[in-house]
Amino acid sequence: MEDCIFCKIIRDELPSRKVFEDDNVLAFWDINPAAPVHIIVVTKSHIESVAAIDKSNSQLLSDIFEAIAVIAKDLKLEDGYRVISNVGKNAGQTINHLHFHLLGGKRLSLAMC
Ligand code: AMP
Ligand code: ZN
């Protein structure tokens, strides 16, 4: 997608600090981290959010979560971490390209909302 920030990162038109890449998934450090470790994990194809997952693209979720497990090992998050995906206005989604926040590196707040 032309104007999508994450598509631009995927196309290398914007810089990022990459931590993982395979055929379908890219992961990079969040520009405005909410925890000592804050990684954004995206599908390389432009999908608007979790709400746009269906039978035709749900295999990508396995790819995403396999990547998350590898990244968490690489970044030594053995004490635990949190995975979040915001969907739409009420969740505060700001970039309409499917992504998962991988948060860790400290004892995270238990507040979920
Ligand atoms: P969300 O609110 O779930 O849509 O999350 C979007 C996330 O993308 C936020 O945590 C932002 O800090 C992060 N973000 C926005 N622009 C960039 C960028 N150029 N590089 C890395 N992370 C970004
Ligand atoms: Zn996109």
XYZ file of N, CA, C and O and ligand atoms in Angstrom:
476
model
N 0.840 -1.218 0.000
C 0.000 0.000 0.000
C 0.862 1.251 0.000
O 1.764 1.382 0.818
N 0.538 2.148 -0.871
C 1.386 3.308 -1.145
C 1.766 4.118 0.107
O 2.933 4.342 0.383
N 0.754 4.534 0.884
C 0.995 5.483 1.977
C 1.140 4.843 3.352
O 1.192 5.553 4.340
N 1.192 3.534 3.403
C 1.242 2.839 4.694
C 2.680 2.839 5.235
O 3.619 2.421 4.532
N 2.838 3.303 6.479
C 4.183 3.399 7.078
C 4.862 2.032 7.128
O 6.056 1.913 6.804
N 4.121 0.994 7.535
C 4.759 -0.323 7.646
C 5.090 -0.894 6.264
O 6.125 -1.550 6.098
N 4.249 -0.631 5.257
C 4.616 -1.058 3.900
C 5.890 -0.347 3.449
O 6.743 -0.951 2.775
N 6.035 0.923 3.822
C 7.263 1.658 3.450
C 8.489 1.060 4.134
O 9.559 0.966 3.532
N 8.331 0.654 5.405
C 9.449 -0.009 6.101
C 9.783 -1.323 5.393
O 10.961 -1.633 5.151
N 8.761 -2.078 5.024
C 8.974 -3.368 4.337
C 9.702 -3.142 3.006
O 10.589 -3.916 2.630
N 9.358 -2.061 2.312
C 10.008 -1.765 1.019
C 11.345 -1.049 1.190
O 11.973 -0.636 0.212
N 11.768 -0.845 2.453
C 13.026 -0.139 2.758
C 12.996 1.319 2.327
O 14.051 1.914 2.089
N 11.813 1.894 2.259
C 11.702 3.329 1.946
C 11.764 4.166 3.223
O 11.951 5.375 3.157
N 11.574 3.512 4.371
C 11.758 4.147 5.681
C 12.722 3.269 6.470
O 12.695 2.040 6.329
N 13.561 3.888 7.322
C 14.512 3.085 8.097
C 13.823 2.343 9.243
O 12.771 2.775 9.725
N 14.421 1.248 9.669
C 13.931 0.544 10.857
C 15.091 -0.275 11.415
O 16.051 -0.569 10.708
N 14.953 -0.624 12.700
C 15.954 -1.515 13.332
C 15.369 -2.917 13.316
O 14.649 -3.326 14.215
N 15.717 -3.663 12.256
C 15.118 -4.987 12.058
C 15.713 -6.009 13.027
O 16.911 -5.984 13.304
N 14.841 -6.908 13.505
C 15.325 -8.002 14.352
C 15.022 -9.370 13.753
O 15.604 -10.368 14.185
N 14.109 -9.421 12.782
C 13.739 -10.720 12.204
C 13.129 -10.482 10.833
O 12.376 -9.518 10.637
N 13.446 -11.366 9.893
C 12.795 -11.289 8.583
C 12.745 -12.679 7.974
O 13.716 -13.437 8.027
N 11.592 -13.040 7.418
C 11.512 -14.219 6.552
C 10.613 -13.874 5.370
O 10.356 -12.693 5.125
N 10.131 -14.865 4.649
C 9.368 -14.570 3.425
C 8.102 -13.757 3.703
O 7.704 -12.920 2.885
N 7.471 -14.005 4.826
C 6.142 -13.420 5.084
C 6.086 -12.424 6.227
O 5.069 -11.743 6.384
N 7.140 -12.355 7.023
C 7.098 -11.592 8.277
C 8.339 -10.702 8.405
O 9.438 -11.108 8.018
N 8.099 -9.495 8.944
C 9.217 -8.607 9.291
C 8.984 -8.120 10.713
O 7.835 -7.853 11.108
N 10.070 -7.991 11.493
C 9.966 -7.466 12.856
C 11.059 -6.436 13.079
O 12.189 -6.593 12.610
N 10.697 -5.374 13.792
C 11.646 -4.266 14.022
C 11.300 -3.594 15.342
O 10.172 -3.727 15.860
N 12.247 -2.846 15.888
C 12.032 -2.138 17.161
C 11.009 -1.029 16.971
O 11.057 -0.288 15.972
N 10.113 -0.899 17.953
C 9.142 0.202 17.940
C 9.890 1.525 18.133
O 10.801 1.643 18.943
N 9.462 2.533 17.374
C 10.118 3.843 17.410
C 9.834 4.572 18.726
O 10.584 5.476 19.110
N 8.786 4.177 19.424
C 8.380 4.863 20.668
C 8.073 3.801 21.727
O 6.917 3.557 22.081
N 9.138 3.158 22.249
C 8.938 1.937 23.038
C 8.177 2.165 24.343
O 8.416 3.135 25.051
N 7.283 1.226 24.664
C 6.508 1.265 25.901
C 7.116 0.340 26.962
O 6.614 0.261 28.077
N 8.184 -0.364 26.619
C 8.857 -1.286 27.541
C 10.308 -1.414 27.056
O 10.610 -1.031 25.918
N 11.202 -1.942 27.907
C 12.608 -2.078 27.478
C 12.742 -2.858 26.160
O 13.614 -2.547 25.342
N 11.920 -3.870 25.990
C 11.850 -4.553 24.690
C 10.456 -4.296 24.114
O 9.438 -4.622 24.744
N 10.413 -3.671 22.949
C 9.135 -3.403 22.278
C 9.373 -3.579 20.778
O 9.971 -2.728 20.116
N 8.928 -4.721 20.292
C 9.140 -5.094 18.897
C 7.784 -5.085 18.182
O 6.776 -5.528 18.743
N 7.782 -4.596 16.960
C 6.599 -4.640 16.114
C 6.794 -5.778 15.099
O 7.815 -5.806 14.399
N 5.834 -6.686 15.060
C 5.919 -7.839 14.142
C 4.792 -7.694 13.117
O 3.611 -7.638 13.497
N 5.161 -7.610 11.849
C 4.165 -7.336 10.797
C 4.182 -8.420 9.724
O 5.205 -9.065 9.481
N 3.040 -8.573 9.068
C 3.013 -9.376 7.851
C 3.572 -8.524 6.713
O 3.376 -7.310 6.684
N 4.264 -9.144 5.794
C 4.793 -8.377 4.655
C 3.673 -7.951 3.717
O 3.811 -6.940 3.021
N 2.602 -8.714 3.679
C 1.468 -8.279 2.859
C 0.603 -7.325 3.678
O 0.487 -7.459 4.903
N 0.014 -6.365 2.989
C -0.804 -5.359 3.668
C -2.180 -5.929 3.967
O -2.990 -6.136 3.068
N -2.406 -6.180 5.274
C -3.716 -6.615 5.782
C -4.084 -5.571 6.825
O -3.225 -5.156 7.614
N -5.324 -5.123 6.837
C -5.678 -3.956 7.677
C -5.524 -4.218 9.175
O -5.051 -3.360 9.911
N -5.943 -5.392 9.634
C -5.887 -5.705 11.068
C -6.319 -7.152 11.261
O -6.668 -7.846 10.291
N -6.365 -7.583 12.522
C -6.879 -8.925 12.842
C -8.288 -9.113 12.285
O -8.682 -10.224 11.902
N -9.039 -8.015 12.205
C -10.424 -8.102 11.724
C -10.502 -8.541 10.262
O -11.572 -8.959 9.806
N -9.408 -8.452 9.535
C -9.411 -8.841 8.112
C -8.838 -10.243 7.899
O -8.582 -10.651 6.762
N -8.630 -10.986 8.996
C -8.140 -12.366 8.864
C -9.295 -13.287 8.470
O -10.384 -13.230 9.051
N -9.030 -14.114 7.466
C -10.009 -15.124 7.058
C -9.251 -16.357 6.562
O -8.021 -16.426 6.674
N -9.972 -17.320 6.009
C -9.339 -18.579 5.577
C -8.228 -18.348 4.552
O -7.287 -19.122 4.455
N -8.346 -17.273 3.788
C -7.379 -17.057 2.710
C -6.022 -16.560 3.230
O -5.025 -16.644 2.519
N -5.979 -16.025 4.448
C -4.711 -15.436 4.912
C -4.319 -15.866 6.336
O -3.289 -15.417 6.848
N -5.105 -16.742 6.958
C -4.865 -17.048 8.373
C -3.562 -17.817 8.609
O -3.035 -17.819 9.731
N -3.009 -18.450 7.565
C -1.707 -19.108 7.715
C -0.632 -18.105 8.169
O 0.319 -18.445 8.874
N -0.834 -16.837 7.801
C 0.139 -15.804 8.175
C 0.221 -15.629 9.690
O 1.250 -15.199 10.215
N -0.859 -15.963 10.393
C -0.812 -15.851 11.857
C 0.152 -16.877 12.442
O 0.862 -16.584 13.408
N 0.199 -18.066 11.862
C 1.201 -19.052 12.304
C 2.596 -18.522 12.052
O 3.487 -18.644 12.905
N 2.783 -17.924 10.883
C 4.107 -17.367 10.564
C 4.482 -16.286 11.575
O 5.624 -16.226 12.052
N 3.524 -15.432 11.909
C 3.772 -14.358 12.880
C 4.174 -14.949 14.235
O 5.164 -14.536 14.843
N 3.393 -15.933 14.710
C 3.664 -16.451 16.056
C 4.912 -17.336 16.099
O 5.603 -17.372 17.121
N 5.238 -17.984 14.993
C 6.532 -18.692 14.950
C 7.666 -17.679 15.037
O 8.660 -17.895 15.733
N 7.518 -16.548 14.349
C 8.544 -15.498 14.398
C 8.669 -14.948 15.814
O 9.783 -14.754 16.325
N 7.536 -14.717 16.461
C 7.568 -14.164 17.819
C 8.337 -15.098 18.762
O 9.147 -14.641 19.578
N 8.117 -16.395 18.637
C 8.823 -17.346 19.510
C 10.338 -17.284 19.276
O 11.134 -17.328 20.226
N 10.734 -17.137 18.013
C 12.176 -17.038 17.695
C 12.754 -15.730 18.256
O 13.817 -15.723 18.885
N 12.043 -14.641 18.030
C 12.529 -13.328 18.493
C 12.650 -13.324 20.021
O 13.636 -12.837 20.580
N 11.634 -13.861 20.699
C 11.653 -13.877 22.168
C 12.861 -14.663 22.677
O 13.498 -14.265 23.664
N 13.202 -15.755 21.998
C 14.397 -16.523 22.390
C 15.647 -15.699 22.140
O 16.530 -15.579 22.990
N 15.728 -15.098 20.941
C 16.913 -14.306 20.583
C 17.135 -13.168 21.571
O 18.271 -12.823 21.904
N 16.042 -12.530 22.011
C 16.153 -11.376 22.901
C 16.111 -11.779 24.376
O 16.013 -10.934 25.260
N 16.182 -13.094 24.613
C 16.294 -13.648 25.969
C 15.143 -13.210 26.887
O 15.355 -12.788 28.023
N 13.940 -13.343 26.360
C 12.758 -12.959 27.139
C 12.190 -14.162 27.902
O 10.979 -14.349 27.998
N 13.099 -14.982 28.466
C 12.652 -16.222 29.103
C 11.791 -15.976 30.343
O 11.056 -16.860 30.778
N 11.834 -14.763 30.902
C 10.986 -14.463 32.063
C 9.567 -14.077 31.651
O 8.725 -13.821 32.511
N 9.326 -13.973 30.364
C 7.970 -13.713 29.899
C 7.848 -12.444 29.077
O 8.742 -11.595 29.064
N 6.745 -12.370 28.390
C 6.484 -11.215 27.520
C 4.997 -11.162 27.206
O 4.236 -12.074 27.555
N 4.582 -10.085 26.555
C 3.176 -9.913 26.198
C 3.078 -9.653 24.700
O 3.933 -8.953 24.135
N 2.034 -10.199 24.086
C 1.769 -9.974 22.657
C 0.402 -9.309 22.542
O -0.578 -9.824 23.085
N 0.374 -8.179 21.857
C -0.874 -7.397 21.749
C -1.089 -7.008 20.292
O -0.141 -6.658 19.585
N -2.353 -7.042 19.854
C -2.692 -6.470 18.553
C -3.918 -5.577 18.719
O -4.982 -6.035 19.156
N -3.754 -4.306 18.436
C -4.863 -3.361 18.534
C -5.686 -3.424 17.253
O -5.127 -3.467 16.159
N -6.992 -3.419 17.425
C -7.895 -3.471 16.262
C -8.857 -2.294 16.348
O -9.690 -2.219 17.264
N -8.695 -1.370 15.410
C -9.673 -0.292 15.277
C -9.563 0.808 16.310
O -8.675 0.833 17.161
N -10.514 1.715 16.222
C -10.514 2.973 16.974
C -10.525 2.755 18.486
O -9.740 3.372 19.207
N -11.389 1.889 18.980
C -11.510 1.735 20.435
C -10.261 1.142 21.068
O -10.012 1.336 22.260
N -9.479 0.412 20.281
C -8.234 -0.167 20.804
C -7.047 0.767 20.567
O -5.936 0.484 21.008
N -7.275 1.856 19.834
C -6.200 2.817 19.592
C -5.268 2.414 18.464
O -4.111 2.828 18.441
N -5.755 1.602 17.513
C -4.902 1.242 16.372
C -4.592 2.497 15.568
O -5.500 3.220 15.140
N -3.303 2.789 15.394
C -2.900 3.999 14.664
C -2.376 3.683 13.270
O -2.368 4.549 12.405
N -1.897 2.472 13.054
C -1.387 2.088 11.730
C -2.205 0.888 11.255
O -2.198 -0.177 11.888
N -2.903 1.085 10.151
C -3.849 0.071 9.675
C -3.158 -0.973 8.800
O -3.517 -1.189 7.636
N -2.147 -1.589 9.391
C -1.423 -2.700 8.761
C -1.224 -3.721 9.882
O -0.646 -3.374 10.930
N -1.685 -4.943 9.666
C -1.658 -5.969 10.718
C -0.299 -6.016 11.414
O 0.733 -6.192 10.764
N -0.322 -5.843 12.726
C 0.928 -5.916 13.487
C 0.660 -6.364 14.908
O -0.427 -6.154 15.446
N 1.684 -6.964 15.483
C 1.635 -7.428 16.871
C 2.763 -6.753 17.632
O 3.891 -6.683 17.145
N 2.423 -6.239 18.819
C 3.426 -5.665 19.713
C 3.977 -6.800 20.569
O 3.190 -7.526 21.203
N 5.281 -6.961 20.616
C 5.946 -7.907 21.517
C 6.634 -7.064 22.588
O 7.548 -6.277 22.279
N 6.131 -7.193 23.820
C 6.582 -6.327 24.918
C 7.227 -7.170 26.006
O 6.683 -8.208 26.393
N 8.369 -6.723 26.518
C 9.020 -7.458 27.592
C 10.205 -6.700 28.135
O 10.363 -5.506 27.906
N 11.027 -7.440 28.896
C 12.226 -6.831 29.452
C 12.010 -6.236 30.822
O 12.938 -5.677 31.416
N 10.787 -6.312 31.345
C 10.496 -5.876 32.712
C 9.192 -6.551 33.138
O 8.495 -7.164 32.307
N 8.868 -6.439 34.433
C 7.570 -6.925 34.910
C 6.508 -5.972 34.383
O 6.491 -4.794 34.757
N 5.648 -6.451 33.500
C 4.662 -5.579 32.839
C 3.455 -5.360 33.749
O 3.085 -6.232 34.533
N 2.838 -4.192 33.609
C 1.618 -3.890 34.343
C 0.538 -4.911 33.998
O 0.459 -5.385 32.863
N -0.303 -5.254 34.971
C -1.390 -6.215 34.707
C -2.604 -5.541 34.086
O -3.544 -6.212 33.684
N -2.570 -4.206 33.978
C -3.715 -3.489 33.404
C -3.862 -3.872 31.924
O -2.922 -3.790 31.156
N -5.041 -4.307 31.556
C -5.282 -4.693 30.164
C -6.134 -3.662 29.443
O -6.373 -3.772 28.242
N -6.693 -2.697 30.177
C -7.549 -1.717 29.525
C -7.544 -0.421 30.326
O -7.014 -0.375 31.427
P -0.827 0.703 17.050
O -1.210 1.821 17.982
O -1.190 -0.641 17.584
O -1.313 0.944 15.643
O 0.750 0.704 17.045
C 1.552 1.345 16.113
C 2.959 1.305 16.666
O 3.859 1.589 15.628
C 3.214 2.340 17.794
O 3.705 1.657 18.958
C 4.274 3.258 17.198
O 5.222 3.714 18.137
C 4.920 2.348 16.137
N 5.536 3.048 15.023
C 5.005 4.062 14.297
N 5.850 4.442 13.321
C 6.940 3.653 13.432
C 8.179 3.551 12.722
N 8.471 4.344 11.674
N 9.082 2.616 13.128
C 8.812 1.815 14.182
N 7.661 1.850 14.878
C 6.745 2.764 14.518
Zn 0.798 -1.642 4.885
